[in-house]
Amino acid sequence: MCAKQVKPREGEPPTTGHEWDGIREFDNPMPRWWLWTFYACIVWGIGYTIAYPAWPLLTEATRGVIGHDTRADVEGELAEWDAKNAAIKEQLIATDLTAIGEDPQLVSFAENAGAAVFRTNCAQCHGAGAAGVQSLGYANLLDDDWLWGGDMEAIYLTVSHGIRNTTDPEARYSEMPKFGADGLLDKGQVGDVVEYVLQLSGQQHEAGRARAGAVVYADNCMACHGENGEGDREQGAPKLTDAVWLYGGSREDITHSVNFARFGVMPNWNTRLSEDELRAVSWYVHGLGGGE
């Protein structure tokens, strides 16, 4: 119901002049304590915006008359902790990668520091739990199937230089031909070799086509993936005989890989992380369960 104008009854406090379903709103003054508190908050807010950084400008916020800088506070705390950890960071850098596990204190530091580095820089692709994302080609770091090797030195090299990037001349590099898209194999040959790869990995396959695919495989794939599909870590060629697949192991996924190839890129972290961070995150990844 719409509000209607009413006059206050005799002896009652003044009203706002409105009534809703018989309910009138009195026009009583606010309590003085509430008003003074409200005014004090306004004064405090004005004083705060003058004293501290507050108003955003084009490139930065107003500095405030007292010159307080929360960024400087954070940077100061980081510098303080860096100074406290300087000795053990130097020890981590000086220690051979394979010898880190011999020092419990160094192990504790590397695990905690590496976990922090991983969560900040690696989890976006490999996942918070490091299980990767198969559909996008982000490797699972929990298993023992490694394209470029899973020992400490190999993981460190991969993290440091990355894979197939254009910014580090020492990046791990391999490139599979686009057998179907570039016409290196016709549709029938692609189908045959896919059936043979399915056979290698113990999946259901068409036996007749797989026999024909073995010839196609020997002529086009064996140089990288090995005679029996065992892979080659020197070339980053994946093993084809197990159930671990970077981009999926179904007939459709393998067909897509043969036709169009895969070309995942990982950045080199040696320009973004310090040496102690590279070593710490390499130790952390190695200890997730799949390191050799």
Tab-separated table of C-alpha atoms in Angstrom:
chain	number	residue	atom	x	y	z
A	1	MET	CA	0.000	0.000	0.000
A	2	CYS	CA	1.264	3.477	-0.824
A	3	ALA	CA	2.142	5.853	1.987
A	4	LYS	CA	-0.348	8.617	2.786
A	5	GLN	CA	0.110	11.896	4.580
A	6	VAL	CA	-1.276	12.008	8.140
A	7	LYS	CA	-1.192	14.550	10.906
A	8	PRO	CA	0.230	13.643	14.344
A	9	ARG	CA	-2.332	12.943	17.002
A	10	GLU	CA	-2.631	15.249	19.951
A	11	GLY	CA	-0.025	14.530	22.638
A	12	GLU	CA	2.099	12.303	20.425
A	13	PRO	CA	5.634	13.055	19.179
A	14	PRO	CA	5.802	14.591	15.706
A	15	THR	CA	5.820	12.154	12.804
A	16	THR	CA	7.381	12.217	9.364
A	17	GLY	CA	3.897	12.637	7.985
A	18	HIS	CA	3.657	9.204	6.385
A	19	GLU	CA	1.623	6.112	7.232
A	20	TRP	CA	1.957	2.562	5.874
A	21	ASP	CA	-0.895	0.159	6.632
A	22	GLY	CA	-1.668	2.053	9.773
A	23	ILE	CA	1.947	2.250	10.882
A	24	ARG	CA	3.259	5.755	11.435
A	25	GLU	CA	6.900	6.839	11.563
A	26	PHE	CA	7.826	9.099	14.460
A	27	ASP	CA	10.253	11.907	13.778
A	28	ASN	CA	12.364	11.514	16.937
A	29	PRO	CA	15.879	13.029	17.034
A	30	MET	CA	18.876	10.684	16.872
A	31	PRO	CA	20.585	9.924	20.209
A	32	ARG	CA	23.342	12.443	20.909
A	33	TRP	CA	25.945	9.719	21.500
A	34	TRP	CA	25.219	8.304	18.067
A	35	LEU	CA	25.499	11.691	16.375
A	36	TRP	CA	28.797	12.539	18.116
A	37	THR	CA	30.175	9.117	17.157
A	38	PHE	CA	29.114	9.705	13.552
A	39	TYR	CA	30.724	13.140	13.454
A	40	ALA	CA	33.899	11.746	15.046
A	41	CYS	CA	34.105	9.057	12.317
A	42	ILE	CA	33.828	11.717	9.623
A	43	VAL	CA	36.608	13.759	11.214
A	44	TRP	CA	38.758	10.621	11.632
A	45	GLY	CA	38.176	9.615	7.990
A	46	ILE	CA	39.229	13.030	6.697
A	47	GLY	CA	42.310	12.983	8.913
A	48	TYR	CA	43.221	9.462	7.742
A	49	THR	CA	43.030	10.363	4.054
A	50	ILE	CA	45.305	13.345	4.718
A	51	ALA	CA	47.837	11.438	6.837
A	52	TYR	CA	48.028	8.115	4.955
A	53	PRO	CA	48.125	7.046	1.284
A	54	ALA	CA	44.516	7.068	0.192
A	55	TRP	CA	43.399	8.743	-3.009
A	56	PRO	CA	44.277	6.928	-6.251
A	57	LEU	CA	45.926	9.001	-8.962
A	58	LEU	CA	47.045	8.068	-12.485
A	59	THR	CA	50.263	6.300	-11.484
A	60	GLU	CA	50.104	6.037	-7.681
A	61	ALA	CA	48.049	6.987	-4.648
A	62	THR	CA	48.486	10.151	-2.614
A	63	ARG	CA	51.470	9.714	-0.300
A	64	GLY	CA	49.992	11.179	2.892
A	65	VAL	CA	51.648	13.784	5.076
A	66	ILE	CA	53.361	11.217	7.315
A	67	GLY	CA	54.860	9.418	4.312
A	68	HIS	CA	53.813	5.911	5.413
A	69	ASP	CA	54.303	3.264	2.713
A	70	THR	CA	52.882	-0.243	3.211
A	71	ARG	CA	54.848	-1.519	0.204
A	72	ALA	CA	58.047	-0.369	1.865
A	73	ASP	CA	56.967	-2.202	5.028
A	74	VAL	CA	56.524	-5.441	3.090
A	75	GLU	CA	59.814	-4.979	1.257
A	76	GLY	CA	61.529	-4.327	4.570
A	77	GLU	CA	60.118	-7.513	6.093
A	78	LEU	CA	61.168	-9.518	3.044
A	79	ALA	CA	64.659	-8.061	3.215
A	80	GLU	CA	64.820	-8.888	6.920
A	81	TRP	CA	63.922	-12.534	6.305
A	82	ASP	CA	66.287	-12.725	3.335
A	83	ALA	CA	69.070	-11.589	5.644
A	84	LYS	CA	68.121	-14.202	8.229
A	85	ASN	CA	68.088	-16.949	5.566
A	86	ALA	CA	71.185	-15.746	3.727
A	87	ALA	CA	73.495	-18.329	5.298
A	88	ILE	CA	71.349	-21.352	4.543
A	89	LYS	CA	70.623	-20.050	1.024
A	90	GLU	CA	74.351	-19.857	0.388
A	91	GLN	CA	74.714	-23.373	1.754
A	92	LEU	CA	71.936	-24.606	-0.572
A	93	ILE	CA	73.675	-23.035	-3.567
A	94	ALA	CA	77.053	-24.468	-2.608
A	95	THR	CA	75.767	-28.003	-1.953
A	96	ASP	CA	75.661	-30.505	-4.771
A	97	LEU	CA	72.060	-31.237	-5.772
A	98	THR	CA	72.418	-34.920	-4.980
A	99	ALA	CA	73.850	-34.155	-1.527
A	100	ILE	CA	71.048	-31.930	-0.235
A	101	GLY	CA	69.359	-34.906	1.402
A	102	GLU	CA	72.352	-35.500	3.652
A	103	ASP	CA	71.653	-32.370	5.720
A	104	PRO	CA	68.291	-32.433	7.604
A	105	GLN	CA	68.304	-28.664	8.107
A	106	LEU	CA	68.948	-28.070	4.424
A	107	VAL	CA	66.218	-30.548	3.494
A	108	SER	CA	63.706	-28.747	5.718
A	109	PHE	CA	64.570	-25.377	4.224
A	110	ALA	CA	64.512	-26.651	0.625
A	111	GLU	CA	61.139	-28.345	1.076
A	112	ASN	CA	59.473	-25.288	2.610
A	113	ALA	CA	61.091	-22.764	0.280
A	114	GLY	CA	60.454	-24.984	-2.745
A	115	ALA	CA	56.795	-25.412	-1.818
A	116	ALA	CA	56.405	-21.628	-1.628
A	117	VAL	CA	58.072	-21.172	-5.018
A	118	PHE	CA	55.914	-23.919	-6.534
A	119	ARG	CA	52.652	-22.446	-5.223
A	120	THR	CA	53.597	-19.007	-6.523
A	121	ASN	CA	54.979	-19.912	-9.949
A	122	CYS	CA	54.150	-23.500	-10.940
A	123	ALA	CA	50.721	-24.368	-9.543
A	124	GLN	CA	48.938	-22.318	-12.201
A	125	CYS	CA	49.833	-24.958	-14.805
A	126	HIS	CA	50.713	-28.101	-12.882
A	127	GLY	CA	47.967	-27.646	-10.280
A	128	ALA	CA	48.160	-27.070	-6.538
A	129	GLY	CA	48.620	-30.807	-6.040
A	130	ALA	CA	51.057	-31.091	-8.993
A	131	ALA	CA	48.812	-33.586	-10.803
A	132	GLY	CA	48.866	-31.497	-13.990
A	133	VAL	CA	46.087	-31.025	-16.551
A	134	GLN	CA	46.175	-33.738	-19.216
A	135	SER	CA	43.823	-32.021	-21.647
A	136	LEU	CA	46.174	-29.019	-21.800
A	137	GLY	CA	49.437	-30.942	-21.759
A	138	TYR	CA	50.527	-29.797	-18.290
A	139	ALA	CA	52.624	-32.649	-16.954
A	140	ASN	CA	51.724	-34.686	-13.886
A	141	LEU	CA	54.693	-34.368	-11.509
A	142	LEU	CA	53.541	-37.123	-9.157
A	143	ASP	CA	54.242	-40.141	-11.360
A	144	ASP	CA	57.574	-41.581	-12.491
A	145	ASP	CA	57.128	-40.897	-16.211
A	146	TRP	CA	59.450	-38.054	-17.184
A	147	LEU	CA	59.963	-36.754	-20.721
A	148	TRP	CA	63.371	-35.280	-19.935
A	149	GLY	CA	64.387	-37.318	-16.898
A	150	GLY	CA	63.291	-37.273	-13.270
A	151	ASP	CA	66.524	-37.178	-11.268
A	152	MET	CA	67.574	-34.029	-9.445
A	153	GLU	CA	69.928	-32.747	-12.156
A	154	ALA	CA	67.393	-33.336	-14.935
A	155	ILE	CA	64.573	-31.587	-13.052
A	156	TYR	CA	66.868	-28.675	-12.234
A	157	LEU	CA	67.830	-28.277	-15.910
A	158	THR	CA	64.206	-28.397	-17.020
A	159	VAL	CA	63.102	-25.832	-14.437
A	160	SER	CA	66.054	-23.561	-15.166
A	161	HIS	CA	65.920	-23.522	-18.962
A	162	GLY	CA	62.334	-24.528	-19.698
A	163	ILE	CA	60.977	-26.387	-22.694
A	164	ARG	CA	60.650	-25.175	-26.303
A	165	ASN	CA	60.722	-21.495	-25.375
A	166	THR	CA	62.401	-18.853	-27.517
A	167	THR	CA	64.107	-16.984	-24.668
A	168	ASP	CA	66.713	-19.503	-23.537
A	169	PRO	CA	69.115	-21.072	-26.054
A	170	GLU	CA	69.578	-24.033	-23.706
A	171	ALA	CA	65.874	-24.797	-23.407
A	172	ARG	CA	64.863	-28.424	-23.802
A	173	TYR	CA	63.722	-28.752	-27.377
A	174	SER	CA	61.965	-31.360	-29.464
A	175	GLU	CA	59.372	-31.112	-32.197
A	176	MET	CA	57.193	-33.883	-33.566
A	177	PRO	CA	56.267	-33.644	-37.252
A	178	LYS	CA	52.641	-32.999	-38.154
A	179	PHE	CA	52.338	-36.258	-40.039
A	180	GLY	CA	48.749	-35.790	-41.106
A	181	ALA	CA	48.483	-32.016	-41.468
A	182	ASP	CA	51.683	-31.788	-43.509
A	183	GLY	CA	50.835	-34.764	-45.708
A	184	LEU	CA	53.707	-36.942	-44.519
A	185	LEU	CA	51.216	-39.766	-43.956
A	186	ASP	CA	47.841	-40.283	-45.559
A	187	LYS	CA	44.678	-40.855	-43.548
A	188	GLY	CA	44.971	-44.642	-43.783
A	189	GLN	CA	48.571	-44.671	-42.586
A	190	VAL	CA	47.671	-42.389	-39.658
A	191	GLY	CA	44.868	-44.752	-38.663
A	192	ASP	CA	47.185	-47.760	-38.940
A	193	VAL	CA	49.953	-46.298	-36.794
A	194	VAL	CA	47.407	-45.187	-34.197
A	195	GLU	CA	46.211	-48.780	-33.894
A	196	TYR	CA	49.815	-49.909	-33.471
A	197	VAL	CA	50.401	-47.347	-30.696
A	198	LEU	CA	47.229	-48.555	-29.000
A	199	GLN	CA	48.681	-52.077	-29.187
A	200	LEU	CA	51.978	-50.891	-27.679
A	201	SER	CA	50.158	-49.386	-24.713
A	202	GLY	CA	48.045	-52.471	-24.101
A	203	GLN	CA	44.745	-50.990	-25.242
A	204	GLN	CA	42.037	-52.416	-27.460
A	205	HIS	CA	43.017	-52.164	-31.105
A	206	GLU	CA	42.364	-53.543	-34.558
A	207	ALA	CA	44.999	-56.260	-34.997
A	208	GLY	CA	45.092	-56.104	-38.795
A	209	ARG	CA	45.578	-52.367	-38.921
A	210	ALA	CA	48.126	-52.558	-36.103
A	211	ARG	CA	50.268	-54.934	-38.189
A	212	ALA	CA	50.267	-52.430	-41.017
A	213	GLY	CA	50.895	-49.648	-38.524
A	214	ALA	CA	54.043	-51.397	-37.271
A	215	VAL	CA	55.616	-50.748	-40.687
A	216	VAL	CA	54.531	-47.102	-40.631
A	217	TYR	CA	55.891	-46.789	-37.109
A	218	ALA	CA	59.257	-48.285	-38.034
A	219	ASP	CA	59.636	-45.886	-40.953
A	220	ASN	CA	58.469	-42.691	-39.246
A	221	CYS	CA	58.335	-42.948	-35.446
A	222	MET	CA	60.950	-45.412	-34.252
A	223	ALA	CA	63.881	-42.973	-34.551
A	224	CYS	CA	62.463	-40.915	-31.676
A	225	HIS	CA	60.156	-43.199	-29.701
A	226	GLY	CA	62.380	-46.276	-29.878
A	227	GLU	CA	61.979	-49.663	-31.487
A	228	ASN	CA	59.492	-50.847	-28.880
A	229	GLY	CA	57.978	-47.488	-27.945
A	230	GLU	CA	60.133	-47.047	-24.843
A	231	GLY	CA	60.752	-43.364	-25.615
A	232	ASP	CA	63.933	-41.310	-25.537
A	233	ARG	CA	64.581	-38.740	-22.822
A	234	GLU	CA	67.445	-37.166	-24.723
A	235	GLN	CA	64.913	-36.058	-27.329
A	236	GLY	CA	61.943	-35.629	-25.012
A	237	ALA	CA	60.125	-38.394	-26.884
A	238	PRO	CA	57.473	-39.945	-24.603
A	239	LYS	CA	57.178	-43.611	-23.760
A	240	LEU	CA	54.263	-45.227	-25.595
A	241	THR	CA	54.068	-48.492	-23.693
A	242	ASP	CA	52.372	-47.414	-20.455
A	243	ALA	CA	49.141	-45.731	-19.401
A	244	VAL	CA	50.712	-42.320	-18.727
A	245	TRP	CA	49.852	-39.800	-21.436
A	246	LEU	CA	50.619	-36.100	-21.505
A	247	TYR	CA	47.788	-35.250	-23.904
A	248	GLY	CA	45.564	-38.279	-23.462
A	249	GLY	CA	45.850	-41.849	-24.701
A	250	SER	CA	42.496	-42.507	-26.326
A	251	ARG	CA	42.220	-43.337	-30.021
A	252	GLU	CA	40.983	-39.790	-30.689
A	253	ASP	CA	43.779	-38.166	-28.675
A	254	ILE	CA	46.522	-40.210	-30.319
A	255	THR	CA	45.060	-39.538	-33.760
A	256	HIS	CA	45.139	-35.807	-33.060
A	257	SER	CA	48.745	-36.043	-31.880
A	258	VAL	CA	49.838	-37.890	-35.024
A	259	ASN	CA	47.955	-35.521	-37.319
A	260	PHE	CA	48.852	-32.190	-35.723
A	261	ALA	CA	51.676	-32.969	-33.255
A	262	ARG	CA	52.022	-31.353	-29.843
A	263	PHE	CA	54.200	-28.407	-28.938
A	264	GLY	CA	53.910	-27.499	-25.275
A	265	VAL	CA	56.065	-24.629	-24.028
A	266	MET	CA	57.458	-24.069	-20.533
A	267	PRO	CA	59.229	-20.795	-19.656
A	268	ASN	CA	62.793	-20.703	-18.428
A	269	TRP	CA	62.801	-19.767	-14.771
A	270	ASN	CA	66.486	-18.885	-14.488
A	271	THR	CA	65.659	-15.244	-15.254
A	272	ARG	CA	62.774	-15.081	-12.771
A	273	LEU	CA	64.005	-17.132	-9.830
A	274	SER	CA	67.232	-16.889	-7.883
A	275	GLU	CA	69.651	-19.822	-7.814
A	276	ASP	CA	68.558	-20.907	-4.339
A	277	GLU	CA	64.890	-20.791	-5.446
A	278	LEU	CA	65.658	-22.909	-8.526
A	279	ARG	CA	67.358	-25.497	-6.365
A	280	ALA	CA	64.649	-25.433	-3.717
A	281	VAL	CA	61.778	-25.930	-6.162
A	282	SER	CA	63.723	-28.668	-7.982
A	283	TRP	CA	64.152	-30.480	-4.670
A	284	TYR	CA	60.462	-29.982	-3.884
A	285	VAL	CA	59.312	-31.356	-7.253
A	286	HIS	CA	61.714	-34.283	-6.953
A	287	GLY	CA	60.234	-35.126	-3.563
A	288	LEU	CA	56.593	-35.088	-4.664
A	289	GLY	CA	56.724	-38.819	-5.341
A	290	GLY	CA	57.797	-39.212	-8.938
A	291	GLY	CA	61.424	-38.120	-8.659
A	292	GLU	CA	64.040	-40.713	-9.399
